[in-house]
Coordinates of C-alpha atoms and ligand atoms in Angstrom, one line a residue:
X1 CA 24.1 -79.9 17.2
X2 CA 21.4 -78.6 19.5
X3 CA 21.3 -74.7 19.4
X4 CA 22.8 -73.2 23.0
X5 CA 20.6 -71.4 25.0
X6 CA 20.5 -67.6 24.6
X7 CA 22.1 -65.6 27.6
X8 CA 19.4 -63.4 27.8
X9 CA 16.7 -65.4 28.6
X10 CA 18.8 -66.4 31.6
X11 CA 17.1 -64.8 34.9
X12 CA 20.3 -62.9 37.1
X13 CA 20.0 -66.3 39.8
X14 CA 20.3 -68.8 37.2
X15 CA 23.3 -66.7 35.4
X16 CA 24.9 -67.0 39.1
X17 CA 24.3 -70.9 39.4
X18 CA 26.1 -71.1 35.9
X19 CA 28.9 -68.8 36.8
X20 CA 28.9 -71.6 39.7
X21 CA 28.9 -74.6 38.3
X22 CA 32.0 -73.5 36.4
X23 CA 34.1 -72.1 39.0
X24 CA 33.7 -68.3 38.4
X25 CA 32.5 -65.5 40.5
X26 CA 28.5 -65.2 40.9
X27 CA 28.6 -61.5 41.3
X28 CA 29.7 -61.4 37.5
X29 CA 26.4 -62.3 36.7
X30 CA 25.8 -58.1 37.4
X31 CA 28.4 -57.2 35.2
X32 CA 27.4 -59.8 32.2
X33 CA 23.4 -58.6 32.7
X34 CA 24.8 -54.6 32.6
X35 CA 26.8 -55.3 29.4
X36 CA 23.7 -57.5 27.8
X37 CA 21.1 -54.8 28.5
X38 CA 22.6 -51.2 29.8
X39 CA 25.4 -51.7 27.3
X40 CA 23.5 -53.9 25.2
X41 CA 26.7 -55.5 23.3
X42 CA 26.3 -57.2 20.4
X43 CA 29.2 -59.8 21.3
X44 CA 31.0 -61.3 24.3
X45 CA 34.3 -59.8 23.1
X46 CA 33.0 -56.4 24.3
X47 CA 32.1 -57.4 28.0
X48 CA 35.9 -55.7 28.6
X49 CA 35.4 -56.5 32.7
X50 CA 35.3 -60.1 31.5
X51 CA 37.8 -62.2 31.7
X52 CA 38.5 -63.8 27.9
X53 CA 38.2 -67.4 29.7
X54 CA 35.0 -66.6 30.9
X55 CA 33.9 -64.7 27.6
X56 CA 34.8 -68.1 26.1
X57 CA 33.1 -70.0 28.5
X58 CA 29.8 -68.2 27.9
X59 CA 30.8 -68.2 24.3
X60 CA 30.6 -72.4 24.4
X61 CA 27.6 -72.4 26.7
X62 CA 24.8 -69.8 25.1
X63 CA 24.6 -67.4 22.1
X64 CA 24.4 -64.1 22.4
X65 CA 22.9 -63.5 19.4
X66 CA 19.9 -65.5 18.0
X67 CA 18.1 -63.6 15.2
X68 CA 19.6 -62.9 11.9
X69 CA 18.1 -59.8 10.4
X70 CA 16.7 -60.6 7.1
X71 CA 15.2 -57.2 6.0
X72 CA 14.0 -54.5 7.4
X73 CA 11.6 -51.0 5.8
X74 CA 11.1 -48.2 7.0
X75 CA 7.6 -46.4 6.1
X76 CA 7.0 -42.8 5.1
X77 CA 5.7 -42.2 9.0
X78 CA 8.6 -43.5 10.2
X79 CA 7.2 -47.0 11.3
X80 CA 10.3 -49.2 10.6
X81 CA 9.2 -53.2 10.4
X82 CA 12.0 -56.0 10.6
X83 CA 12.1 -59.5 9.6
X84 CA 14.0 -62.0 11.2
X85 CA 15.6 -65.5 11.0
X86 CA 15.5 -67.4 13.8
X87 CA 18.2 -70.0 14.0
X88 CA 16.4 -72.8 13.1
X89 CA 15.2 -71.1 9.7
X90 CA 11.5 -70.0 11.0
X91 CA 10.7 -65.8 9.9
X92 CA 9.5 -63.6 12.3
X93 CA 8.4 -59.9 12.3
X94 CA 9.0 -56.9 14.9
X95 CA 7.5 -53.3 14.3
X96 CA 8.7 -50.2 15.6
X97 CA 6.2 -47.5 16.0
X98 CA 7.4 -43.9 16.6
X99 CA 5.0 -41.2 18.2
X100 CA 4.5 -39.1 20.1
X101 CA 7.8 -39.2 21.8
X102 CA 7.1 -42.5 22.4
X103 CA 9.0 -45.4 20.8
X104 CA 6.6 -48.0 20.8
X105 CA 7.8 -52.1 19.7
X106 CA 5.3 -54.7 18.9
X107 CA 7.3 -57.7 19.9
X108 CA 6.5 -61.2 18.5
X109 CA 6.2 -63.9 20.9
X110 CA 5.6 -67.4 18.6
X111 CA 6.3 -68.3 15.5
X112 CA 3.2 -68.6 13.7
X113 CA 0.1 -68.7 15.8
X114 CA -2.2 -71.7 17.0
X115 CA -5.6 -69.9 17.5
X116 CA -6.5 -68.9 14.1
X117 CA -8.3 -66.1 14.5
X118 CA -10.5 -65.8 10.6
X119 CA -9.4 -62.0 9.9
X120 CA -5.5 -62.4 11.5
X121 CA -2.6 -63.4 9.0
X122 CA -0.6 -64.7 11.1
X123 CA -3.0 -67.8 11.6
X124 CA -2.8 -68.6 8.0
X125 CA 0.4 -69.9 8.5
X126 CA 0.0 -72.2 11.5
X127 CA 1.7 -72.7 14.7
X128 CA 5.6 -73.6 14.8
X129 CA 7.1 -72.7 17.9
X130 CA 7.5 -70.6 20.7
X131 CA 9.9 -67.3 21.1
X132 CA 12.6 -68.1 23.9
X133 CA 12.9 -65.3 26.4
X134 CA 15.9 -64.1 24.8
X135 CA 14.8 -64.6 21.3
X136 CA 12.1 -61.3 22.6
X137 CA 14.3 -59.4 24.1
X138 CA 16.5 -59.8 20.8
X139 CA 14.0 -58.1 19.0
X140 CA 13.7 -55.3 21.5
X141 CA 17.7 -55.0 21.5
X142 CA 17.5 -54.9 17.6
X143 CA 16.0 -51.6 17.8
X144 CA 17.8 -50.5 20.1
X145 CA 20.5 -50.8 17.6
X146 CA 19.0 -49.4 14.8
X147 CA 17.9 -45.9 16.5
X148 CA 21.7 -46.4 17.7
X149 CA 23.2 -46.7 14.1
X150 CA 20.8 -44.5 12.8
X151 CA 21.1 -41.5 14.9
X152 CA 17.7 -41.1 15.9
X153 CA 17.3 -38.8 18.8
X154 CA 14.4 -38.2 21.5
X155 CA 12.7 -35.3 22.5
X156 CA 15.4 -35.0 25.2
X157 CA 18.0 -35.1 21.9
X158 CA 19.4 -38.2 23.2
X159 CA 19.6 -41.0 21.4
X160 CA 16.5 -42.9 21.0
X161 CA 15.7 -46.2 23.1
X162 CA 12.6 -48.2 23.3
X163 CA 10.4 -47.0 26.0
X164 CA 6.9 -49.3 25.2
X165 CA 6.3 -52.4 24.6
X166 CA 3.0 -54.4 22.9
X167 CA 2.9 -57.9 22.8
X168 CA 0.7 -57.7 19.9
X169 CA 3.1 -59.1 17.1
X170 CA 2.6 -63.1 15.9
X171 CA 1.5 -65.4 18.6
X172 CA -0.3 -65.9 21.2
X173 CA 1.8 -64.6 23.8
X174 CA -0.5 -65.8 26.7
X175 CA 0.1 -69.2 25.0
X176 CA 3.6 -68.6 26.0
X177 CA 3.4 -66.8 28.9
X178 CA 6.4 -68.6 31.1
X179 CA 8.6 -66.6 28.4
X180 CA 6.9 -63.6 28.2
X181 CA 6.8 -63.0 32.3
X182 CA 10.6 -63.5 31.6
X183 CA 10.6 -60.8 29.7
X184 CA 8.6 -58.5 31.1
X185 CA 10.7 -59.3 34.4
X186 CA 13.5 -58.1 32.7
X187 CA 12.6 -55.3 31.4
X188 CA 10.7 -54.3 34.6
X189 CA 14.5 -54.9 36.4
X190 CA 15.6 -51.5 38.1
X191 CA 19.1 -52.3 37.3
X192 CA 18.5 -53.3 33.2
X193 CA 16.0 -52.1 31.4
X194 CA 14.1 -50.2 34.3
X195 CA 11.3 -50.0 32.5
X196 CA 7.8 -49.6 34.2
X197 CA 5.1 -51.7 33.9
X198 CA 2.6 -49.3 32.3
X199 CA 5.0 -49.4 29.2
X200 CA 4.3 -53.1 28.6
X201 CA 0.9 -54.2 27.7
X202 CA 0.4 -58.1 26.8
X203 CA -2.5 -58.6 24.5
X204 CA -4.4 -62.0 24.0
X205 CA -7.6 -63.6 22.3
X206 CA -8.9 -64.4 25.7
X207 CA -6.8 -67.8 27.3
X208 CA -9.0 -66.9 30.1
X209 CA -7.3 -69.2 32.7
X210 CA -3.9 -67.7 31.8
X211 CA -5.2 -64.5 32.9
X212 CA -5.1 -65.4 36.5
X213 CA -1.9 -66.4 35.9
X214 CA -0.6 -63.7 35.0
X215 CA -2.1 -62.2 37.9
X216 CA -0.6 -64.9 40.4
X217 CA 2.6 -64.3 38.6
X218 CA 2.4 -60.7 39.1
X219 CA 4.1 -60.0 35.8
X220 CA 5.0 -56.2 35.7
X221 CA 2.7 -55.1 32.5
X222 CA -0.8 -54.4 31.1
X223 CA -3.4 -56.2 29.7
X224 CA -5.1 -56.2 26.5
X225 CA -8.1 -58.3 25.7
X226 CA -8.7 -58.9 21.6
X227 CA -12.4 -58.4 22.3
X228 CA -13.3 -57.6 18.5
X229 CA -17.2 -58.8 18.9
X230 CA -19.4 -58.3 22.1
X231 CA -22.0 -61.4 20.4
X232 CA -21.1 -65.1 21.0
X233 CA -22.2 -66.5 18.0
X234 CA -19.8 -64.0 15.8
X235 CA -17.1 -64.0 18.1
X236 CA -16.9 -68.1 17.9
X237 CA -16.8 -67.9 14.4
X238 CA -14.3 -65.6 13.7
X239 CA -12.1 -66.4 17.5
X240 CA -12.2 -70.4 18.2
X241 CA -10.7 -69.6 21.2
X242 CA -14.2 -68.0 22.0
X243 CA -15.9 -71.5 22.0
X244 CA -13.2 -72.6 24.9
X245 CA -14.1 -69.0 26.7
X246 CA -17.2 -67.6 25.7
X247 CA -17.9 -63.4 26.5
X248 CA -18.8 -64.0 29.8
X249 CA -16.7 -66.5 31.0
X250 CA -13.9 -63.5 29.6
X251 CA -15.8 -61.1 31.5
X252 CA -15.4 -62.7 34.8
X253 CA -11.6 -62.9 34.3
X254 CA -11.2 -59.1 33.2
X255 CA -13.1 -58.1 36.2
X256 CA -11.4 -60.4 38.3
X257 CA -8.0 -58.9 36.9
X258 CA -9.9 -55.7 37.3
X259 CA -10.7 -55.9 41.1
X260 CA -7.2 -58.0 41.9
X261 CA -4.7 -55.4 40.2
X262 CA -6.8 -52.2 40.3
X263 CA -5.3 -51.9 36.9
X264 CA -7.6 -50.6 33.7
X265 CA -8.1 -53.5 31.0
X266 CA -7.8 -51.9 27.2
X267 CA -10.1 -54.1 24.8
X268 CA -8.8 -54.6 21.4
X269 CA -12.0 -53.8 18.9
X270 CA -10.9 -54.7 15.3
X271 CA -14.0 -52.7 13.1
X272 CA -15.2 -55.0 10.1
X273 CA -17.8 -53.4 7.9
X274 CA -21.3 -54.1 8.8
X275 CA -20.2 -56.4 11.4
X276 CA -18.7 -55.1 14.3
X277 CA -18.5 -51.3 13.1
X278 CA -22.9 -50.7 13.1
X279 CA -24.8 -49.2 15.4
X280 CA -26.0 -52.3 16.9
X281 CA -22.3 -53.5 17.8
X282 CA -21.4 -49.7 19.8
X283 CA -24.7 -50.5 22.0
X284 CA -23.6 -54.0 22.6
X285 CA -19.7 -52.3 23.5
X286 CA -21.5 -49.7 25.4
X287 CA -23.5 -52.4 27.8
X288 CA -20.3 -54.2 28.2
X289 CA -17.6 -51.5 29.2
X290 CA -19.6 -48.7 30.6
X291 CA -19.6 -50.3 34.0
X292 CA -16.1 -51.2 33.8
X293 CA -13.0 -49.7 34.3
X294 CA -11.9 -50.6 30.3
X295 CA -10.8 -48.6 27.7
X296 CA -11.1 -49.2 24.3
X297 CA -9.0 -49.6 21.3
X298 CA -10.7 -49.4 18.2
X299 CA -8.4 -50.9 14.7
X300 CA -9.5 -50.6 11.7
X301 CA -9.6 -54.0 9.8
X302 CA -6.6 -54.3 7.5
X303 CA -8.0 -56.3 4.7
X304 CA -6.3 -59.8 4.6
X305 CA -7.6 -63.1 2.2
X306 CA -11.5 -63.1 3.2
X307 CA -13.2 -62.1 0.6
X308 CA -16.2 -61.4 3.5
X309 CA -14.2 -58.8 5.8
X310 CA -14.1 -55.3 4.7
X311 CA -12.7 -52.6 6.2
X312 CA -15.8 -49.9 7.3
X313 CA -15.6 -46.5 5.6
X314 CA -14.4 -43.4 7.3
X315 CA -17.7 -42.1 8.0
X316 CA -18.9 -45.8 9.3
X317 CA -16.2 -45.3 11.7
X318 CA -17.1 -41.9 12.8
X319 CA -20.5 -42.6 13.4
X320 CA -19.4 -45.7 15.9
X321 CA -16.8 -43.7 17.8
X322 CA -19.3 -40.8 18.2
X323 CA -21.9 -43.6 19.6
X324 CA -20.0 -45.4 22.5
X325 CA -18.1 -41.8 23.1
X326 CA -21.6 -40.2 23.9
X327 CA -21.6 -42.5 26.4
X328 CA -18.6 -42.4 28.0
X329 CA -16.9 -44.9 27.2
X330 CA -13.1 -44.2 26.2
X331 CA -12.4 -45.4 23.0
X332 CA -9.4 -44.1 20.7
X333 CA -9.0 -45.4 17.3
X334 CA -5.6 -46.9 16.2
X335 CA -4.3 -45.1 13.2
X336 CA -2.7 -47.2 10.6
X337 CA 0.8 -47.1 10.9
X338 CA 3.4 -48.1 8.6
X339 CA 0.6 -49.3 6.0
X340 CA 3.7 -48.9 2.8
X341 CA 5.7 -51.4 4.8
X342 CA 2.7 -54.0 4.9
X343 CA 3.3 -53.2 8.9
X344 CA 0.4 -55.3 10.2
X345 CA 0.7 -58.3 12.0
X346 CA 2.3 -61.2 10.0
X347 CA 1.9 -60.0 6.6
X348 CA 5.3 -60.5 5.7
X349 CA 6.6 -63.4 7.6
X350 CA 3.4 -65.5 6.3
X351 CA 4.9 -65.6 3.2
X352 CA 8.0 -66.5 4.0
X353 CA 7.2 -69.4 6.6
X354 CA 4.4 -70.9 4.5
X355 CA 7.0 -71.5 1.3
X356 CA 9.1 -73.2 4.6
X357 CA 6.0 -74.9 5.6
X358 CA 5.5 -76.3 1.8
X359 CA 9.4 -77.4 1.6
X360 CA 9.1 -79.1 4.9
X361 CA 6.0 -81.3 4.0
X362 CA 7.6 -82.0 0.7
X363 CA 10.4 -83.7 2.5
X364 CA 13.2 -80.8 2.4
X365 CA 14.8 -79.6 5.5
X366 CA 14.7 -75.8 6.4
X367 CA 16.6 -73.6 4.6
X368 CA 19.7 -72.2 6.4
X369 CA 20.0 -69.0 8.6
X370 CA 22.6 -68.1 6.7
X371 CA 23.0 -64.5 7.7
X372 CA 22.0 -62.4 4.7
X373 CA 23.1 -58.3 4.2
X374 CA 21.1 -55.9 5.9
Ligands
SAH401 N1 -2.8 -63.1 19.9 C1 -2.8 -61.8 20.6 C2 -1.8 -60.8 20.1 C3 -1.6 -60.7 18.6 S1 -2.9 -60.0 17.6 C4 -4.2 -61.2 20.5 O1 -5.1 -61.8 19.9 O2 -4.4 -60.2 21.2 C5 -2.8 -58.3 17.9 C6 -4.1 -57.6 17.6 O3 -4.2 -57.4 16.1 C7 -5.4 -58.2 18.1 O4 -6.1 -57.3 18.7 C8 -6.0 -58.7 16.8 O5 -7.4 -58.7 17.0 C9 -5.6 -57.6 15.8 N2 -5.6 -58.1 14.4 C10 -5.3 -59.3 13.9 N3 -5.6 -59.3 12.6 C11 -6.0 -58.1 12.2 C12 -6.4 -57.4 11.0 N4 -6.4 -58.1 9.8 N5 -6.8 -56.2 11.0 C13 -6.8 -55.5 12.2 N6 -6.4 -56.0 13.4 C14 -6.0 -57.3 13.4

């Protein structure tokens, strides 16, 4: 049997042409969305305003819920990471950072990745699919629930919600970006999640035409460019995606984005030892953002399989921050969250979906998503 369609990633008007088509009300489409996202329900039998014929209805029609928890850790600093099951078997991760008041999610948008970047893990595995709308917002609702059952409280002393969101988990989420402006639509929607769109930043390895699409679109978020190298010949062999879209032709579509939204671009700047984190490399970052209205954000490289990426040394990174700072460039320096919990993109759900990979080539089917104990 094909899998239904998730309610959530339903937009309100195509919610109201269902409730059409099967002879019920379209203003319930309000109520269902509230219970969905304000209430944030975790099954039809709690949308109480609903009639049980229509909770049964949209019981036949769409699932409510789509991922299966698998595991989830919580790191010394807080930083809690989940893994889920999709329901066709595939693993995928969410991480929820804590700070400064803030409750940050780094959201996955595809399972596996297709642009296989050389330092990223979640390339190693390979592309399988993209997230469905409500598959995302899943994982957002997911920790909503957890700070729920878990009585974590705000600075306010209220209980916890999400307030930012980073597209920065596995995939390519500009690769997928007919979901994702679903998603940032409805989390941008005064009446559901009402959340603004400075609190959403989607990050990509440069899909340079997308870019303007996002603009045309006028999805409600940020933008993050995966810069990592300001030199063509280094960025093309650790980013293919950079052969496609070389620097410049990136350059022309941040400014563009730049000059269209009046909205500041954050470059992504992973620092590999004696490659992108010398002195040579800040200059080179220096030339490129100084004149722009960028701000930078430095990661340190969390070691994966190459044997030939290192992460720099504290002082290494010390000395490059000081360099592009004396030039006044912003640049802030990502701290490793959550390193206990193997937080980083794809580390845990490459393992998992490569053993699937290997079953699937030898001829087995994917195991179940059976749901497993939290
Ligand atoms: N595909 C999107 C979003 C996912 S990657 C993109 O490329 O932006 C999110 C960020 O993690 C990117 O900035 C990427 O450069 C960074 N990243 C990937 N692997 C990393 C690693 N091993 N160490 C540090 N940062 C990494």
């Amino acid at each position: 049997m094909e899998w239904p369609l998730n309610i959530k990633t339903l937009t309100t008007d195509e919610l109201k042409a269902w409730l059409r088509d099967v002879d019920e009300k379209p203003f319930r489409a309000d109520q269902i969305q509230k219970w969905l996202f304000c209430q944030q329900v975790r099954s039809y039998d709690e949308m109480v305003n609903i009639s049980p014929a229509l909770r049964e209805k949209m019981a036949k029609q769409f699932s409510l819920r789509a991922l299966t928890e698998d595991q989830h850790m919580v790191s010394v600093d807080g930083t809690v990471k989940w893994l889920f099951t999709t329901h066709d078997g595939y693993h995928i991760e969410t991480v929820m950072i804590p700070a400064n008041g803030r409750f940050s999610v780094c959201v996955s948008t595809q399972v596996g990745c297709a642009m296989n970047c050389a330092f990223c893990r979640t390339a190693k595995m390979g592309f399988f699919r993209n997230l469905e709308a409500g598959e995302i917002l899943e994982e957002i609702l997911n920790v909503n629930w957890y700070l729920k059952d878990n009585n974590i409280f705000n600075e306010e002393g209220e209980i916890a919600q999400v307030t930012n969101i980073i597209f920065m988990g596995m995939g390519e989420p500009l690769n997928n970006l007919e979901n994702v402006h679903r998603v940032c639509c409805t989390l941008h929607n005064q009446k559901l999640f009402n959340m603004g769109a400075k609190r959403m930043t989607v990050s990509t390895s440069g899909v340079v035409p997308r870019i303007k699409e996002l603009v045309d679109r006028n999805t409600p978020c940020c933008l993050a460019i995966s810069l990592n190298s300001t030199n063509n010949e280094y960025r093309s062999s650790v980013m293919p995606v950079n052969n496609i879209w070389p620097i410049e032709k990136l350059l022309e579509a941040v400014d563009d984005y730049i000059r269209r939204t009046d909205n500041y671009v954050t470059f992504e700047f992973v620092l590999i030892q004696n490659i992108t984190c010398t002195p040579k490399a800040a200059k080179e970052l220096i030339r490129i953002c100084a004149p722009r209205r960028v701000k930078v954000n430095a990661i340190i490289l969390n070691d994966g399989d190459d044997p030939n990426l290192h992460a720099p040394t504290p002082d290494e990174v010390d000395t490059f921050l000081a360099a592009v700072r004396a030039a006044q460039v912003q640049i802030t320096i990502r701290t490793a969250r959550g390193r206990d919990i193997l937080a980083a993109c794809g580390q845990l759900a490459y393992k998992k979906n490569k053993d699937n990979q290997e079953a699937f080539e030898r001829g087995h089917s994917l195991p179940d998503a059976t749901p497993m104990s939290n």
